[in-house]
XYZ file of C-alpha atoms in Angstrom:
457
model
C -6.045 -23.603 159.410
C -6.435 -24.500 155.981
C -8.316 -27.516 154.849
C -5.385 -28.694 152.382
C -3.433 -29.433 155.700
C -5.608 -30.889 157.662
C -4.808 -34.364 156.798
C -1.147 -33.580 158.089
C -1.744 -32.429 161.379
C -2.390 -35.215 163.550
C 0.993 -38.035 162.748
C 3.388 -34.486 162.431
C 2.312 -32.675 165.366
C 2.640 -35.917 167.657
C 6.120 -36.564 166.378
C 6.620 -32.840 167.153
C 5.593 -33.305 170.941
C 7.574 -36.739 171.308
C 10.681 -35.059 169.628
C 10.730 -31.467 171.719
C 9.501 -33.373 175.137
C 13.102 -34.564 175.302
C 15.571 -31.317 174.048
C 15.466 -29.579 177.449
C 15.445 -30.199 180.603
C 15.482 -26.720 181.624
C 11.700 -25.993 180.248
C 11.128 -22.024 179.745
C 14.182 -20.951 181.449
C 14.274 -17.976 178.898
C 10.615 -17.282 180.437
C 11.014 -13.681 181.856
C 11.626 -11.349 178.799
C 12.287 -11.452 175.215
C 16.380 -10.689 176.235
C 16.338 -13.666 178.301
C 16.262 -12.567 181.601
C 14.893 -14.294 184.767
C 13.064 -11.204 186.358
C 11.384 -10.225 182.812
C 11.565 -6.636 183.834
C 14.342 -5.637 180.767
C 12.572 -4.032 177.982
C 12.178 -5.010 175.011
C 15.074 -3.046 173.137
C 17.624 -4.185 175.421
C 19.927 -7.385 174.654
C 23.428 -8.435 175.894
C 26.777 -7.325 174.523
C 26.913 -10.719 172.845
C 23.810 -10.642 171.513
C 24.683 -7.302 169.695
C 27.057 -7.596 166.245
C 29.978 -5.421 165.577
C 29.357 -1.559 164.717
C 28.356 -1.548 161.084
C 28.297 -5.410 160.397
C 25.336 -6.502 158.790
C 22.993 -8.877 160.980
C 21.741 -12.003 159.158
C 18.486 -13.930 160.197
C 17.544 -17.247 159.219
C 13.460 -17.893 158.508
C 12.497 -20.927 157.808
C 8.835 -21.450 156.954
C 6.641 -24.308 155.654
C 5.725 -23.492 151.572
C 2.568 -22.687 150.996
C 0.238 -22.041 147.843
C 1.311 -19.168 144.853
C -0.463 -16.379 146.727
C 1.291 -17.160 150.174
C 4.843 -17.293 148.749
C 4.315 -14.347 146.649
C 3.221 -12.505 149.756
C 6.506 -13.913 151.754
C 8.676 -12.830 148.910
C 6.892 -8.995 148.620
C 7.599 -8.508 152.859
C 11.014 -10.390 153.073
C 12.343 -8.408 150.072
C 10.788 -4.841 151.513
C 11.848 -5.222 155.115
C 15.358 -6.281 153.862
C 15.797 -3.045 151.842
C 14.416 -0.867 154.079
C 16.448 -2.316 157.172
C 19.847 -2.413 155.384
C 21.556 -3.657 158.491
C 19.783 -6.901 158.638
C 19.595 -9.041 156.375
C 16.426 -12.179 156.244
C 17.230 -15.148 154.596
C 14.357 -17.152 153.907
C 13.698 -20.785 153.636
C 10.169 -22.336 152.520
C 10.374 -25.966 152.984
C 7.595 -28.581 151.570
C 4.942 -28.846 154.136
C 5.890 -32.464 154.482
C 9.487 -31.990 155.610
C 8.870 -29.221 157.642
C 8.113 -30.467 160.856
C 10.968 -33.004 160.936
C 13.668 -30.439 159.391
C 12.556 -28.233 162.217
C 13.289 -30.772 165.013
C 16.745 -31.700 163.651
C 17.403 -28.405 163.531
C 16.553 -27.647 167.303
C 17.854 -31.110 168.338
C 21.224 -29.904 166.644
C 21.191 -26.319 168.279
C 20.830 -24.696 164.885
C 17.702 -23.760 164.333
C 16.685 -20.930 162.326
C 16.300 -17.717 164.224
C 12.802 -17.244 162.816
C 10.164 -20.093 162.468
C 6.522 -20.406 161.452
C 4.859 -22.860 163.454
C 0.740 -24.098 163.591
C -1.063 -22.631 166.897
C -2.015 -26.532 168.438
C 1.851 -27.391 168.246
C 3.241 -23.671 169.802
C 3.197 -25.029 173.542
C 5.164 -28.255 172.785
C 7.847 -25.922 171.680
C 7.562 -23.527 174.050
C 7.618 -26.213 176.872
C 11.007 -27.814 175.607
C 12.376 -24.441 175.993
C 12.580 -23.973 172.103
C 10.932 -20.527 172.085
C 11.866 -16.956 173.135
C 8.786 -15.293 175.070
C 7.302 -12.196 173.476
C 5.434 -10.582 175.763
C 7.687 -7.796 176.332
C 7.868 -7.335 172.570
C 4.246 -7.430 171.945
C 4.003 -4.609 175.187
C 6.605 -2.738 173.839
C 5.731 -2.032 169.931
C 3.600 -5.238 168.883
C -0.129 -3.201 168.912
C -1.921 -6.122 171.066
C -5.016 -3.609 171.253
C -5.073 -4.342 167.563
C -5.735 -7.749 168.076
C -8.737 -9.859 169.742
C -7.917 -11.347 172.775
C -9.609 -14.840 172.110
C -6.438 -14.725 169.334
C -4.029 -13.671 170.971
C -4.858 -16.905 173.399
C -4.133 -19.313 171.109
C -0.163 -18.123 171.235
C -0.012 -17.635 174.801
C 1.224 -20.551 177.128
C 1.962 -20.223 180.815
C 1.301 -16.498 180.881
C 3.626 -16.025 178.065
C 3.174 -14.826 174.502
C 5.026 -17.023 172.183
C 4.302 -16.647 168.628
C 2.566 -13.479 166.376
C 0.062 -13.733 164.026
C -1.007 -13.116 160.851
C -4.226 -14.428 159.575
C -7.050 -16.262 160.365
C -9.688 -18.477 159.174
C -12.815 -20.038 160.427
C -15.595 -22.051 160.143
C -19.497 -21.050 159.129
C -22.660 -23.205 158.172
C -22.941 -23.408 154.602
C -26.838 -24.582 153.340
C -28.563 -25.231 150.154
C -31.190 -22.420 149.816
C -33.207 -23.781 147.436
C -33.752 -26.650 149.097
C -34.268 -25.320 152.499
C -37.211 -22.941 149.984
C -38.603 -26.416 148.839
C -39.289 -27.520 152.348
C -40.783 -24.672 153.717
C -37.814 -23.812 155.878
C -36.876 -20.054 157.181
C -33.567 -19.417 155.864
C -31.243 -18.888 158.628
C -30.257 -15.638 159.958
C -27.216 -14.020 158.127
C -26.410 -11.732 161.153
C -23.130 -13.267 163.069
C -24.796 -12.720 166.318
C -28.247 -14.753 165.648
C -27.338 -18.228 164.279
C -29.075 -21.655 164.581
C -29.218 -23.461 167.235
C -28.136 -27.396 166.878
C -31.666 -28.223 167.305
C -33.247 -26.479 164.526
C -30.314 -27.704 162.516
C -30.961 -31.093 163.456
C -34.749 -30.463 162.691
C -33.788 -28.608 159.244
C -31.761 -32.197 158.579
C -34.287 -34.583 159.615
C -36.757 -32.545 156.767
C -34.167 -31.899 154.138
C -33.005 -35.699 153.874
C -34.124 -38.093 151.807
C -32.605 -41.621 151.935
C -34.071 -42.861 148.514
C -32.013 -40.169 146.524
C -28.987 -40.409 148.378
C -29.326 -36.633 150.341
C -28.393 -36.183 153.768
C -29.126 -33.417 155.866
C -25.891 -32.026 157.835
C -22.511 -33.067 157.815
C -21.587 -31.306 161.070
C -17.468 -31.865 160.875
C -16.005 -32.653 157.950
C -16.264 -36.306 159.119
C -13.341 -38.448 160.927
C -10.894 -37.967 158.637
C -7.456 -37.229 161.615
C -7.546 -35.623 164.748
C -6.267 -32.296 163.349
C -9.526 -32.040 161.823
C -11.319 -33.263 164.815
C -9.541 -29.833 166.779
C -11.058 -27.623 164.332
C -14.308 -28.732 163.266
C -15.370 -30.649 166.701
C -14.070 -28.961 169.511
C -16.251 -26.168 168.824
C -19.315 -28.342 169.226
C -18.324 -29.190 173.081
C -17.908 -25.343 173.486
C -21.046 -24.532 172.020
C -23.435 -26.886 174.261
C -21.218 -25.588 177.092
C -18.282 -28.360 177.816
C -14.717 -28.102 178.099
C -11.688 -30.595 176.765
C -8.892 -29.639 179.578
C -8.316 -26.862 182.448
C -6.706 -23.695 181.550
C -3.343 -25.409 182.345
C -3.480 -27.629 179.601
C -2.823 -30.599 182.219
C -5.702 -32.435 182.622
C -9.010 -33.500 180.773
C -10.657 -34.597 184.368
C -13.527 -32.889 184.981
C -13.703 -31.291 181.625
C -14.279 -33.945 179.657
C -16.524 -35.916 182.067
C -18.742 -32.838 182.128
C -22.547 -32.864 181.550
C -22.310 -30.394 179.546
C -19.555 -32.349 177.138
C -21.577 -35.644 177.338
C -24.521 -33.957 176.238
C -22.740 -32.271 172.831
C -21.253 -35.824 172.074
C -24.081 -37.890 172.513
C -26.041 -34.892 169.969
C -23.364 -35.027 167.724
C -23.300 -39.782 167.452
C -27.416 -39.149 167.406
C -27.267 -37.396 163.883
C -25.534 -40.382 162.517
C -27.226 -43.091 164.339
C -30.317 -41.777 165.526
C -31.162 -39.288 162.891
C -29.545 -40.578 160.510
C -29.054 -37.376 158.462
C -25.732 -37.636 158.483
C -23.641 -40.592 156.949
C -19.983 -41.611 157.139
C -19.355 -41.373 153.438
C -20.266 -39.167 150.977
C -19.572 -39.389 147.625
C -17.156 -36.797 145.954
C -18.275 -32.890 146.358
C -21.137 -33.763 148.306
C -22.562 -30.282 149.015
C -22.586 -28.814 145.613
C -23.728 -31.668 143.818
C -27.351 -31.699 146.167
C -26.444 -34.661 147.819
C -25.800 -32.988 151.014
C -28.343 -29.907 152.562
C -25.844 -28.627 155.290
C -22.315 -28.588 156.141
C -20.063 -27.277 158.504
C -16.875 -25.687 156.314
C -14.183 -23.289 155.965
C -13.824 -19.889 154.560
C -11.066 -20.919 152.279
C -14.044 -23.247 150.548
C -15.382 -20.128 149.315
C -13.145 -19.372 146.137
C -12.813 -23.580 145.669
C -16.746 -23.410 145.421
C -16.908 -20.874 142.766
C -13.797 -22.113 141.024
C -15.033 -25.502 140.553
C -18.347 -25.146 140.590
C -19.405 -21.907 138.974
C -23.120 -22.930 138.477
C -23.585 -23.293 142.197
C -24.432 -19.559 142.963
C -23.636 -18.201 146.733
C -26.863 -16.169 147.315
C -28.694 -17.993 144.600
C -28.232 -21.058 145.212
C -26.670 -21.586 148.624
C -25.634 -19.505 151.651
C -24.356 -19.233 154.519
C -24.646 -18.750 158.267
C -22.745 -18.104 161.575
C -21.415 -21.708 163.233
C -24.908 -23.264 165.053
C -24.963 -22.401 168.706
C -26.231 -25.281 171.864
C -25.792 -22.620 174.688
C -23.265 -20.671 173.591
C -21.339 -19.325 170.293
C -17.744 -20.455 169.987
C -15.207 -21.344 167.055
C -12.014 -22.290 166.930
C -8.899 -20.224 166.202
C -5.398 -20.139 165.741
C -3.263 -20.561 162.352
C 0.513 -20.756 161.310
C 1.944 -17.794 163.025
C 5.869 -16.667 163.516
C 8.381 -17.410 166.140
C 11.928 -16.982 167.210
C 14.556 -19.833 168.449
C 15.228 -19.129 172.162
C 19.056 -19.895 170.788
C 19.001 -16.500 168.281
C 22.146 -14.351 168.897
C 19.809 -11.875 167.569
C 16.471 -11.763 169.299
C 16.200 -7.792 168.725
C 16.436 -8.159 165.119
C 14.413 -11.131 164.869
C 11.878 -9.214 166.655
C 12.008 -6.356 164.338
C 11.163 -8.413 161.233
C 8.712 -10.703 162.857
C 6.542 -7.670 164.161
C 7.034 -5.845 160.575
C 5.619 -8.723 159.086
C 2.425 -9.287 161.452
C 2.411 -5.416 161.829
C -0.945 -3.279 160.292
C 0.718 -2.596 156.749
C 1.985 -5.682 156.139
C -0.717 -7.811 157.010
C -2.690 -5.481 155.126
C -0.199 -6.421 151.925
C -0.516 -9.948 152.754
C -4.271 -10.752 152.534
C -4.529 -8.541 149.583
C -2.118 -11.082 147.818
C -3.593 -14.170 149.445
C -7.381 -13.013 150.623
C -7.158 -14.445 154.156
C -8.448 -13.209 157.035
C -6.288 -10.868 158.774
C -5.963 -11.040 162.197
C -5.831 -7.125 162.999
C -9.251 -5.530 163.873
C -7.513 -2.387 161.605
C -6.321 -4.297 159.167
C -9.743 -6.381 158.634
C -11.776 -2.915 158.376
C -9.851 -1.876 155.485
C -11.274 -4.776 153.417
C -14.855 -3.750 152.506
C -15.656 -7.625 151.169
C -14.422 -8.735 154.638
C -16.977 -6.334 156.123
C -20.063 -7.119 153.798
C -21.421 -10.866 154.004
C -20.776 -13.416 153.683
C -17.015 -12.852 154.422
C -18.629 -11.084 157.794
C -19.342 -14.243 159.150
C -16.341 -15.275 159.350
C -14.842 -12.397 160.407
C -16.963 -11.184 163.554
C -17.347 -14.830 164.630
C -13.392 -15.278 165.354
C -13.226 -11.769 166.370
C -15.892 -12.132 169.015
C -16.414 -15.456 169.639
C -13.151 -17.619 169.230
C -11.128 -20.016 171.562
C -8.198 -20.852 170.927
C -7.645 -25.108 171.275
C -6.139 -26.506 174.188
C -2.885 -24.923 174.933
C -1.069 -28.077 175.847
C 2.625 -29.548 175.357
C 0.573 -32.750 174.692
C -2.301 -31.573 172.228
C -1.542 -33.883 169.547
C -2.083 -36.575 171.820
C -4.863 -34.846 173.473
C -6.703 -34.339 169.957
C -6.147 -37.683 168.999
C -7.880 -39.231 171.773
C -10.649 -37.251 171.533
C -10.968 -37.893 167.901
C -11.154 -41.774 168.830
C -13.660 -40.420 171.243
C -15.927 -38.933 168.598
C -15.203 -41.846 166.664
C -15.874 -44.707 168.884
C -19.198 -43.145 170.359
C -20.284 -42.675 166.642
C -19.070 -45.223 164.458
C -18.703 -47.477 167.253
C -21.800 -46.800 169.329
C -20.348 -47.184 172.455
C -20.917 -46.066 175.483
C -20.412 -42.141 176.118
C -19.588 -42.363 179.815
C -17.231 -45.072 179.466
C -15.615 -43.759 176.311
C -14.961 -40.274 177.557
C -13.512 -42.597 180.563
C -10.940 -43.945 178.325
C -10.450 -41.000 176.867
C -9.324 -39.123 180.043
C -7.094 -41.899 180.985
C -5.245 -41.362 177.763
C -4.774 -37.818 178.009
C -3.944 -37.388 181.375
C -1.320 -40.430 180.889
C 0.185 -38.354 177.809
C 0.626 -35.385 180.103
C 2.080 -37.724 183.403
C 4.414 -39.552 181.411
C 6.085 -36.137 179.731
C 9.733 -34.975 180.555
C 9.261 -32.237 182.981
C-alpha cells in the first residue's frame, strides 16, 4: 500500500466490484485445484492435454501489471528478463499499464475473455475477482513448491478467500507512529518505547497530544489517519484503530457487518477516534502543507515509504535527532493492516503450469530478495527480510515485526470497496459531522449488508 495510490483506491476498486459482480455466474467453479478440477485433489504439476503446448513449442504468457515508480519497473524488468532466459521454453511478455487505466483495461479484458494470463492486483480488490470466477486458486501451488512456511500467516490472509489462496506476494508495507522528539523533550514527555512489542497505548497518545498542542501557534498534537481523504485510505490507516480497542468491521465470511460493527468494542474506538477532533481538539481537519516536519504537527500515524520522502525533502529534519518513531499505538490489542499489490493468474490461462512457474519465481526467496534491494520495500518472506540488516535494526524493525506478528489482513469481501466506503462516511459523519455513533454505525450496516444482498450470486 503505497501512499501515492491511496487517492485511487476507493472510485477504481468500486467500479472493479460492480464490473466483475456480473462476468460469471458460475462463481469459483475452478475452486478445487490450480488445474481446475472439482475435487482439488490433482497436484499441482498436473494440467490437461489442452492445457499443455506442442513438444518443443515455446509457451508465451501475458503479464500485465499496473506501472509503478523507477525502482519498481527496474526490478520487473531485472526478474522478467532472468526468468525468461533461464526458462527458454516460456516466454513472459510484460505489460505495465498507467495506474489510472489499469483497473478498467483489466475488466475489458476479462469481460472480453482475454485477459492476460498473469495479473497484479491490490489485496482489498482480490475477492471481487476471485468471486466472479476471474481467478485460478493457488493453494495447491503454494502446497506444492510456493514455501508458505516462509511467509506469516496474518499475510498470507489477506490473499485467501473462501479457503482458497488466490494471489502471491511480494512486499509489504505498514504503518508506525512517527513523533517529534524534541518536542515531546520540551514537555517533559518519556519518549516512547522503540521495541515493536511495547508501544503506546491511545491514551497516553491522546494525553501526549493534549500537552504537545498549542492552538495559538497553529500545532496540533496527533493526526491519527492521514485524515478523510477516500475510503482506500480509511482501510489502511483506520481499520486498524477498531482492531486495536478490540472491534471488528465484518465476520470472517466477508458477508455481513452485523454484529461487528455494532460492537462495544467498535463504538468505543470510534467515539475515541471523533473525541480527538472534537473533544480534544488536538487534531484538526486541515493541516497546512508538510505538517509534521515543519513543527506544526507533534504526532502522526504514517507509512514506511515516508521514510526516504522525509529525508529527501527534508534533510534538516533528523530521524533520531529530531524525530522518531514507534510501533502503531495499541487500545487492547496490537494490530495493523496488511496486504499490497500481489500476482495472479486468469482462471481462462491455457497455461496455468507455466504461469505458475513464473509467478512463484518472482515471489520466490531470491527474487524477492532482488526486488527490495532495487526498490527497498518490505519483503514479505521471513528469509528474505533477515537478509536485510537495515530491515532488522530500527527503525525499519518496526515495521517489519509489526506486520510479521501483528497484521490483519482487511475484510476479505467481494464488496470491500463498498464496505470501506461506508465506513469511511462512518468515520466521517461521527467526526466531522458529530453525529450520533449508534445511529451512524446503524446506517452504516444497512449499507454494507445491502451491497452484499443485492450482489450477483
Amino acid at each position: 500500500m503505497k501512499k501515492t495510490k491511496l487517492a485511487a483506491i476507493g472510485t477504481s476498486a468500486l467500479l472493479v466490484t460492480a464490473f466483475l459482480a456480473g462476468c460469471s455466474s458460475n462463481n469459483n467453479a475452478n475452486s478445487g485445484s490450480p488445474s481446475g478440477t472439482a475435487s482439488g485433489s490433482a497436484s499441482a504439476s498436473s494440467a490437461s492435454a489442452s492445457d499443455k503446448p506442442a513438444s518443443g513449442e515455446q509457451v508465451k504468457l501475458t503479464f500485465w501489471r499496473n506501472s509503478g515508480n523507477d525502482a519498481e519497473n527496474s526490478a520487473y524488468d531485472q526478474l522478467v528478463k532472468a526468468f525468461n532466459e533461464s526458462n527458454p521454453d516460456i516466454k513472459v511478455e510484460m505489460s505495465p499499464i498507467p495506474y489510472s487505466d489499469y483497473d478498467a483495461k483489466l475488466r475489458t479484458s476479462i469481460a472480453a475473455n482475454n485477459p492476460p494470463d498473469i495479473m497484479a492486483i491490490d489485496a482489498p480488490n482480490m475477492a471481487s475477482y476471485a468471486q466472479s470466477g476471474a481467478l485460478q486458486p493457488l493453494t495447491d501451488y503454494f502446497k506444492a513448491d510456493g514455501n508458505l512456511d516462509d511467509i506469516p500467516t496474518g499475510t498470507i490472509g489477506a490473499y485467501t478467500y473462501k479457503d482458497n489462496i488466490y494471489m502471491a506476494p511480494l512486499t509489504e508495507s505498514s504503518i508506525a507512529l512517527f513523533y517529534n522528539k524534541k518536542m515531546f523533550e520540551a514537555a517533559g514527555i518519556p519518549l516512547p518505547s522503540k521495541n515493536p512489542d511495547e508501544p503506546m497505548t491511545w491514551d497516553q497518545v491522546r494525553e501526549a497530544a493534549i500537552k504537545l498542542s498549542d492552538a495559538k501557534k497553529g500545532i496540533y498534537g496527533i493526526d491519527p489517519a492521514q485524515g478523510f481523504g477516500n475510503a482506500g485510505s480509511t482501510a489502511y490507516f483506520k481499520y486498524p484503530i477498531i482492531w486495536q480497542f478490540g472491534g471488528e468491521i465484518m465476520d470472517k465470511d466477508g458477508t455481513t457487518s452485523k454484529g461487528y460493527l455494532d460492537m462495544p468494542e467498535t463504538k468505543k474506538a470510534l467515539q475515541f477516534f471523533a473525541d480527538l477532533y472534537n473533544k480534544d481538539k488536538v487534531s484538526a481537519l486541515e493541516y497546512p502543507p508538510d505538517p509534521f516536519p515543519t513543527g506544526k504537527l507533534a504526532m502522526t500515524v504514517d507509512g514506511s515509504w515516508s521514510l526516504s520522502y522525509l529525508a529527501e525533502k527534508f534533510p534538516n529534519f533528523k530521524l533520531g535527532e529530531d524525530w522518531d518513531i514507534a510501533p502503531l499505538p495499541k487500545g487492547t490489542k496490537q494490530a495493523v493492516a496488511n496486504g499490497s499489490w500481489s500476482l495472479a493468474i486468469s482462471s481462462k490461462s491455457k497455461n496455468a503450469d507455466a504461469a505458475w512457474k513464473f509467478v512463484n519465481y518472482v515471489t520466490g526467496a531470491e527474487s524477492s530478495k532482488l526486488y527490495s534491494s532495487v526498490t527497498k520495500d518490505i519483503p514479505v518472506r521471513y528469509s528474505v527480510a533477515k537478509q536485510f540488516p537495515e530491515l532488522n535494526e530500527y527503525p525499519k524493525n518496526v515495521f517489519v515485526i509489526q506486520n510479521q506478528k501483528y497484521g490483519r489482513s482487511r475484510p476479505i469481501t467481494p464488496i470491500f470497496p463498498q464496505m470501506s466506503d461506508a465506513v469511511n462516511k462512518m468515520f466521517e459523519e461521527v467526526t466531522i459531522g458529530n453525529r450520533n455513533v449508534d445511529t451512524t454505525i446503524a446506517e452504516a450496516i444497512k449499507k454494507i449488508d445491502k451491497a452484499y444482498a443485492d450482489m450477483p450470486k
